[in-house]
Coordinates of C-alpha atoms and ligand atoms in Angstrom, one line a residue:
M21 CA 86.7 -9.7 -118.1
E22 CA 89.8 -10.9 -119.9
L23 CA 89.9 -14.7 -119.9
R24 CA 93.3 -15.0 -118.3
Q25 CA 92.2 -12.8 -115.5
S26 CA 89.0 -14.8 -114.9
L27 CA 91.0 -18.1 -114.9
G28 CA 93.6 -16.6 -112.6
V29 CA 96.7 -17.1 -114.8
E30 CA 99.4 -14.7 -116.1
L31 CA 100.5 -16.4 -119.4
P32 CA 98.2 -17.3 -122.3
V33 CA 99.2 -21.0 -122.2
I34 CA 97.1 -23.9 -120.9
Q35 CA 98.9 -27.2 -120.7
A36 CA 96.5 -29.7 -122.2
P37 CA 95.3 -32.3 -119.9
M38 CA 96.7 -35.6 -121.1
A39 CA 95.2 -38.7 -119.6
G40 CA 97.8 -41.5 -119.4
A41 CA 100.7 -39.1 -120.1
Q42 CA 100.9 -37.0 -116.9
L43 CA 100.0 -36.6 -113.3
G44 CA 100.3 -33.6 -110.9
A45 CA 104.0 -33.0 -111.4
M46 CA 103.3 -31.5 -114.8
T47 CA 100.4 -29.4 -113.5
I48 CA 102.7 -28.0 -110.7
A49 CA 105.5 -27.1 -113.1
V50 CA 103.2 -25.3 -115.5
C51 CA 101.3 -23.4 -112.8
Q52 CA 104.6 -22.3 -111.2
A53 CA 105.7 -20.9 -114.5
G54 CA 102.6 -18.8 -114.8
G55 CA 100.6 -21.0 -117.2
L56 CA 97.4 -23.0 -116.5
G57 CA 98.5 -26.5 -115.5
S58 CA 95.9 -29.3 -116.0
L59 CA 95.2 -32.6 -114.2
P60 CA 93.3 -35.1 -116.4
C61 CA 90.9 -37.3 -114.4
A62 CA 89.6 -39.7 -117.1
M63 CA 91.9 -42.5 -115.9
L64 CA 92.0 -41.7 -112.2
D65 CA 89.7 -42.8 -109.4
A66 CA 88.6 -40.5 -106.5
T67 CA 91.5 -41.5 -104.3
A68 CA 94.1 -40.8 -107.0
I69 CA 92.4 -37.4 -107.8
R70 CA 92.5 -36.4 -104.1
R71 CA 96.1 -37.5 -103.8
E72 CA 97.2 -35.6 -106.9
I73 CA 95.3 -32.4 -105.9
G74 CA 96.8 -32.6 -102.4
A75 CA 100.3 -32.7 -103.9
I76 CA 99.5 -29.9 -106.4
R77 CA 98.1 -27.6 -103.7
A78 CA 101.0 -28.3 -101.3
V79 CA 103.3 -26.7 -103.9
I80 CA 101.2 -24.1 -105.8
G81 CA 99.0 -23.0 -102.9
S82 CA 96.0 -21.0 -104.1
R83 CA 97.1 -20.6 -107.7
S84 CA 94.6 -21.7 -110.3
F85 CA 94.8 -25.2 -112.0
N86 CA 92.4 -27.0 -114.3
L87 CA 90.7 -30.3 -113.5
N88 CA 89.7 -32.2 -116.6
F89 CA 87.0 -34.9 -117.2
F90 CA 85.6 -36.9 -120.1
C91 CA 81.8 -36.8 -120.7
H92 CA 81.2 -39.9 -122.8
R93 CA 78.2 -42.1 -122.4
P94 CA 79.3 -45.4 -120.8
P95 CA 79.5 -48.1 -123.4
V96 CA 76.8 -50.7 -124.0
P97 CA 78.5 -54.1 -123.9
D98 CA 78.1 -55.9 -127.3
A99 CA 79.2 -59.5 -127.4
A100 CA 79.3 -59.7 -131.2
R101 CA 81.5 -56.6 -131.5
E102 CA 83.8 -57.9 -128.8
A103 CA 84.1 -61.3 -130.5
A104 CA 84.9 -59.6 -133.9
W105 CA 87.6 -57.4 -132.1
R106 CA 89.2 -60.5 -130.5
K107 CA 89.1 -62.3 -133.8
A108 CA 91.0 -59.5 -135.5
L109 CA 93.6 -59.5 -132.7
A110 CA 93.9 -63.3 -132.4
P111 CA 96.8 -63.7 -134.9
Y112 CA 98.8 -61.2 -132.8
Y113 CA 98.0 -63.1 -129.6
D114 CA 99.3 -66.3 -131.3
E115 CA 102.4 -64.5 -132.4
F116 CA 103.2 -63.5 -128.8
G117 CA 102.0 -66.8 -127.3
L118 CA 99.2 -65.1 -125.3
D119 CA 95.7 -66.4 -124.4
I120 CA 92.9 -64.3 -125.7
S121 CA 90.2 -66.0 -123.6
A122 CA 91.9 -64.6 -120.5
V123 CA 91.2 -60.9 -121.2
P124 CA 88.9 -59.2 -118.7
A125 CA 86.7 -56.6 -120.5
L126 CA 87.0 -53.7 -118.1
P127 CA 86.3 -50.0 -118.9
S128 CA 89.5 -47.9 -118.8
R129 CA 88.2 -44.3 -119.0
Y130 CA 85.6 -43.0 -116.5
P131 CA 83.0 -40.4 -117.5
F132 CA 82.1 -37.4 -115.3
D133 CA 79.3 -38.6 -112.9
A134 CA 77.7 -37.7 -109.5
T135 CA 80.9 -38.9 -107.7
S136 CA 83.0 -36.5 -109.8
A137 CA 80.5 -33.6 -109.0
E138 CA 81.0 -34.4 -105.3
L139 CA 84.7 -34.2 -105.8
I140 CA 84.5 -30.8 -107.4
E141 CA 82.3 -29.6 -104.5
E142 CA 84.9 -30.9 -102.1
L143 CA 88.1 -29.9 -103.8
R144 CA 86.9 -26.7 -105.5
P145 CA 89.3 -26.3 -108.5
Q146 CA 89.2 -22.8 -110.0
V147 CA 88.9 -24.3 -113.5
V148 CA 87.1 -27.5 -114.8
S149 CA 87.4 -28.6 -118.4
F150 CA 85.4 -31.2 -120.3
H151 CA 86.1 -33.3 -123.4
Y152 CA 83.3 -35.0 -125.4
G153 CA 80.7 -32.4 -124.5
L154 CA 79.4 -31.4 -121.1
P155 CA 77.8 -33.4 -118.2
D156 CA 74.0 -33.4 -118.0
V157 CA 72.5 -30.1 -116.8
P158 CA 72.0 -31.0 -113.1
L159 CA 75.6 -32.1 -112.8
L160 CA 76.9 -29.1 -114.8
E161 CA 74.9 -26.8 -112.5
R162 CA 76.6 -28.3 -109.5
V163 CA 80.0 -27.5 -111.1
H164 CA 79.0 -24.0 -111.9
A165 CA 77.6 -23.5 -108.3
T166 CA 81.1 -24.1 -106.9
G167 CA 82.3 -21.0 -108.9
A168 CA 84.5 -23.0 -111.1
R169 CA 85.2 -21.6 -114.6
V170 CA 84.1 -24.3 -117.1
L171 CA 85.9 -24.9 -120.4
A172 CA 85.0 -27.5 -123.0
S173 CA 86.4 -28.7 -126.4
A174 CA 84.6 -28.1 -129.7
T175 CA 85.7 -29.5 -133.1
T176 CA 83.1 -27.6 -135.2
L177 CA 81.2 -24.3 -135.1
D178 CA 78.0 -26.1 -134.2
E179 CA 79.6 -27.7 -131.2
A180 CA 81.0 -24.3 -130.1
L181 CA 77.6 -22.7 -130.3
W182 CA 76.1 -25.6 -128.4
L183 CA 78.7 -25.0 -125.6
E184 CA 78.1 -21.3 -125.6
R185 CA 74.4 -21.8 -125.0
R186 CA 75.3 -23.8 -121.9
G187 CA 77.3 -21.0 -120.4
V188 CA 80.9 -22.2 -120.7
A189 CA 83.6 -19.6 -119.8
A190 CA 85.6 -20.4 -122.9
V191 CA 85.5 -22.8 -125.9
I192 CA 88.6 -24.9 -126.7
A193 CA 88.7 -25.0 -130.5
Q194 CA 90.4 -28.4 -131.2
G195 CA 91.8 -28.4 -134.7
L196 CA 92.3 -31.7 -136.6
E197 CA 96.1 -31.5 -136.1
A198 CA 95.6 -32.1 -132.3
G199 CA 97.2 -35.1 -130.6
G200 CA 95.1 -37.6 -128.6
H201 CA 91.3 -38.0 -128.8
R202 CA 89.1 -35.9 -130.9
G203 CA 86.6 -34.1 -128.6
H204 CA 83.6 -34.2 -130.9
F205 CA 80.2 -34.9 -129.4
L206 CA 77.4 -33.8 -131.7
V207 CA 78.2 -35.9 -134.7
D208 CA 80.8 -38.5 -135.5
D209 CA 81.5 -37.4 -139.1
L210 CA 85.2 -36.4 -139.1
S211 CA 84.9 -34.7 -142.5
L212 CA 83.0 -31.9 -140.7
Q213 CA 86.1 -31.1 -138.7
S214 CA 88.8 -28.7 -139.7
G215 CA 92.4 -27.6 -138.9
T216 CA 93.1 -25.1 -136.2
F217 CA 93.8 -22.2 -138.6
A218 CA 90.4 -22.7 -140.2
L219 CA 88.5 -23.4 -137.0
V220 CA 89.7 -20.7 -134.7
P221 CA 88.8 -17.5 -136.7
Q222 CA 85.3 -19.0 -137.5
L223 CA 84.6 -19.5 -133.9
V224 CA 86.0 -16.1 -132.9
R225 CA 83.7 -14.4 -135.4
A226 CA 80.6 -16.4 -134.4
L227 CA 80.9 -16.5 -130.6
R228 CA 80.7 -14.0 -127.8
T229 CA 82.6 -16.5 -125.6
P230 CA 86.4 -16.5 -125.6
V231 CA 88.1 -19.1 -127.8
I232 CA 91.2 -21.2 -126.8
A233 CA 93.1 -22.6 -129.8
A234 CA 94.3 -26.2 -129.6
G235 CA 96.1 -28.4 -132.1
G236 CA 99.5 -28.1 -133.8
I237 CA 100.8 -25.3 -131.6
A238 CA 104.3 -26.2 -130.6
D239 CA 106.4 -23.0 -130.3
R240 CA 106.2 -19.3 -129.6
A241 CA 105.4 -18.4 -133.2
G242 CA 102.5 -20.8 -133.1
V243 CA 101.1 -19.3 -130.0
E244 CA 101.5 -15.8 -131.4
A245 CA 99.7 -16.9 -134.7
A246 CA 96.8 -18.3 -132.7
L247 CA 96.4 -15.1 -130.6
R248 CA 96.5 -13.1 -133.9
L249 CA 93.7 -15.2 -135.2
G250 CA 91.7 -14.0 -132.2
A251 CA 92.2 -16.8 -129.7
A252 CA 92.3 -15.6 -126.1
M253 CA 94.7 -18.4 -125.0
V254 CA 96.2 -21.6 -126.4
Q255 CA 96.1 -25.2 -125.2
V256 CA 99.2 -27.2 -126.0
G257 CA 99.6 -31.0 -125.5
T258 CA 102.1 -32.8 -127.7
A259 CA 104.9 -30.3 -127.1
Y260 CA 104.9 -31.2 -123.4
M261 CA 105.1 -35.0 -123.9
C262 CA 108.9 -35.3 -123.7
C263 CA 109.2 -33.1 -120.6
P264 CA 110.6 -35.0 -117.6
E265 CA 107.4 -34.3 -115.7
A266 CA 105.4 -36.3 -118.3
T267 CA 104.7 -40.0 -117.7
T268 CA 105.3 -40.8 -121.4
S269 CA 107.0 -44.1 -121.8
A270 CA 110.5 -44.4 -123.2
I271 CA 109.2 -46.0 -126.4
H272 CA 106.8 -43.2 -126.9
R273 CA 109.3 -40.5 -126.2
Q274 CA 111.7 -42.1 -128.7
A275 CA 108.9 -42.1 -131.4
L276 CA 108.0 -38.5 -130.7
L277 CA 111.6 -37.4 -131.2
S278 CA 112.2 -39.5 -134.3
E279 CA 111.1 -39.2 -138.0
A280 CA 108.2 -41.6 -137.2
A281 CA 106.4 -38.6 -135.7
R282 CA 106.1 -37.1 -139.1
H283 CA 103.3 -39.6 -139.9
T284 CA 100.3 -39.5 -137.6
A285 CA 96.8 -40.6 -138.3
L286 CA 93.4 -40.7 -136.6
T287 CA 92.5 -44.2 -135.4
R288 CA 89.7 -45.8 -133.4
L289 CA 91.8 -49.0 -132.8
I290 CA 93.3 -48.0 -129.5
T291 CA 90.2 -47.1 -127.5
G292 CA 87.2 -47.1 -129.8
R293 CA 87.1 -43.3 -130.4
P294 CA 89.1 -41.5 -133.0
A295 CA 92.4 -40.2 -131.7
R296 CA 95.6 -39.0 -133.4
G297 CA 98.8 -41.0 -132.9
I298 CA 102.0 -41.9 -134.6
V299 CA 101.2 -44.7 -137.2
N300 CA 102.3 -48.1 -135.9
R301 CA 101.8 -51.7 -136.9
L302 CA 98.4 -52.0 -135.3
M303 CA 97.1 -49.0 -137.3
R304 CA 98.7 -50.3 -140.5
E305 CA 97.4 -53.8 -140.3
V306 CA 94.0 -53.9 -138.6
D307 CA 90.7 -52.5 -140.0
D308 CA 89.6 -49.4 -138.0
A309 CA 86.0 -50.4 -138.2
V310 CA 86.5 -53.5 -136.1
A311 CA 87.2 -51.7 -132.8
P312 CA 84.4 -51.9 -130.2
E313 CA 82.8 -48.9 -128.5
F314 CA 84.9 -46.5 -126.5
P315 CA 86.7 -47.3 -124.2
L316 CA 86.3 -51.1 -124.5
A317 CA 89.0 -51.5 -127.2
T318 CA 91.7 -51.0 -124.6
A319 CA 91.1 -54.2 -122.7
A320 CA 92.0 -56.8 -125.4
L321 CA 94.9 -54.6 -126.5
A322 CA 96.5 -54.3 -123.1
P323 CA 98.3 -57.8 -123.1
L324 CA 99.5 -57.2 -126.7
R325 CA 100.8 -53.8 -125.8
A326 CA 102.6 -55.1 -122.8
A327 CA 104.2 -58.0 -124.7
A328 CA 105.4 -55.8 -127.5
E329 CA 106.7 -53.1 -125.2
A330 CA 108.6 -55.8 -123.3
R331 CA 110.4 -56.4 -126.6
G332 CA 111.1 -52.6 -127.0
S333 CA 108.3 -52.1 -129.6
G334 CA 105.4 -49.6 -129.8
D335 CA 103.6 -51.7 -132.4
F336 CA 100.5 -52.0 -130.2
S337 CA 100.9 -48.9 -128.0
P338 CA 99.0 -45.7 -128.1
L339 CA 101.7 -43.4 -129.5
W340 CA 99.5 -40.3 -129.2
S341 CA 100.9 -37.3 -131.0
G342 CA 99.6 -34.2 -132.9
Q343 CA 100.7 -33.5 -136.4
N344 CA 103.3 -31.1 -135.1
A345 CA 105.7 -32.9 -132.7
S346 CA 108.5 -30.6 -133.6
G347 CA 108.2 -28.8 -130.3
C348 CA 108.9 -31.9 -128.2
R349 CA 112.0 -31.4 -126.2
A350 CA 113.4 -33.0 -123.0
V351 CA 113.2 -29.7 -121.0
G352 CA 111.2 -29.0 -117.9
A353 CA 107.5 -28.1 -118.3
A354 CA 108.1 -24.7 -116.7
E355 CA 110.8 -23.9 -119.3
M356 CA 108.5 -25.2 -122.0
T357 CA 105.6 -23.0 -120.8
R358 CA 107.8 -19.9 -120.7
A359 CA 109.3 -20.6 -124.1
L360 CA 105.8 -21.0 -125.6
A361 CA 104.7 -17.7 -124.1
G362 CA 107.9 -15.9 -124.9
A363 CA 108.2 -15.1 -121.2
Ligands
FMN19 C1 98.7 -37.8 -125.0 C2 97.5 -36.9 -125.0 C3 96.4 -37.2 -124.2 C4 95.3 -36.3 -124.2 N1 94.4 -36.5 -123.2 C5 93.4 -35.6 -123.1 C6 92.5 -35.6 -121.9 O1 92.6 -36.4 -121.1 N2 91.6 -34.6 -121.9 C7 91.4 -33.6 -122.8 O2 90.5 -32.8 -122.7 N3 92.2 -33.6 -123.9 C8 93.2 -34.5 -124.1 N4 94.1 -34.4 -125.1 C9 93.8 -33.4 -126.2 C10 94.4 -32.1 -125.8 O3 93.5 -31.5 -124.9 C11 94.5 -31.1 -127.0 O4 93.4 -31.0 -127.7 C12 95.7 -31.5 -127.9 O5 96.8 -32.0 -127.2 C13 96.1 -30.2 -128.7 O6 96.9 -30.5 -129.8 P1 98.5 -30.7 -129.8 O7 98.7 -32.1 -129.1 O8 98.9 -30.7 -131.2 O9 99.1 -29.7 -128.9 C14 95.2 -35.3 -125.1 C15 96.2 -35.1 -126.0 C16 97.4 -35.9 -126.0 C17 98.5 -35.6 -127.0

């Protein structure tokens, strides 16, 4: 069956789930325009997920939407790494007059677990997507048993084949251009990863499973090119970040719409896992290797981020962006979806 039909959407556009940059308002607008809207759950607890889905369903009724989760292993606390991290950040704490000993080391991103599986059984989204691999088999079986179509990100051919063996409905080919976190899960070596134009055709040739292209797609021509390469659909993130429905901060929006967005890089400094964002002072001055395991880096950064943002600066903020921010516009997410699809 054609992928769009099996996911229950008209247009070939999936709005990328973007934890920290959107809630259900974005999902609603994209679904109403005929695309597949997504709700990222990595930074939401069960109460917030129920609330957002209630709001989504109140407007879109029985239309399909995508519920997205991270599948990382919870971090192993490591006092020595945390101490090295705080030492690297100490000069900035001094600069802002902050107390580094007062930072609580709380995790900030939740992995898919038994509670998440219960939520899927209760809320029954038509589509569930995963970043960083898949949940363990018993949990994945529970998701499949609800009838949900399962999508997952791959950054290499090996990862795509691994996902296909586990029965996903489609593989999201995440090229290196993509904004936000890299979705790799088999190996950490970033030199194995390639750009969208290189990745998509290789996956299309090797898989029986449909491929969704993600990374650097920002306008209708990009969507058409991805479909010509054999992708069944596209997943677009960065282009949606300046839509009014996004929760992107004013500082971040300004950076996305400025020349600064021409320089992005992969960094582990913000969360502990490689992610692409606009280069800022933190990325220029601190050694990437010093960040603790994902997602522990966020805790000690939070006070610095808040202090800098209070002064109107994104020096310590996650300024997530893909390499192609040229599609960012302050237009509604429904209009963005139709423009991407040429509808
Ligand atoms: C701000 C931001 C947050 C993201 N958060 C998630 C997430 O929560 N889950 C996920 O599967 N992918 C996430 N991604 C990655 C997207 O799924 C997708 O791979 C990427 O946006 C595609 O590249 P583009 O940004 O160039 O369009 C995020 C991307 C951005 C820009």
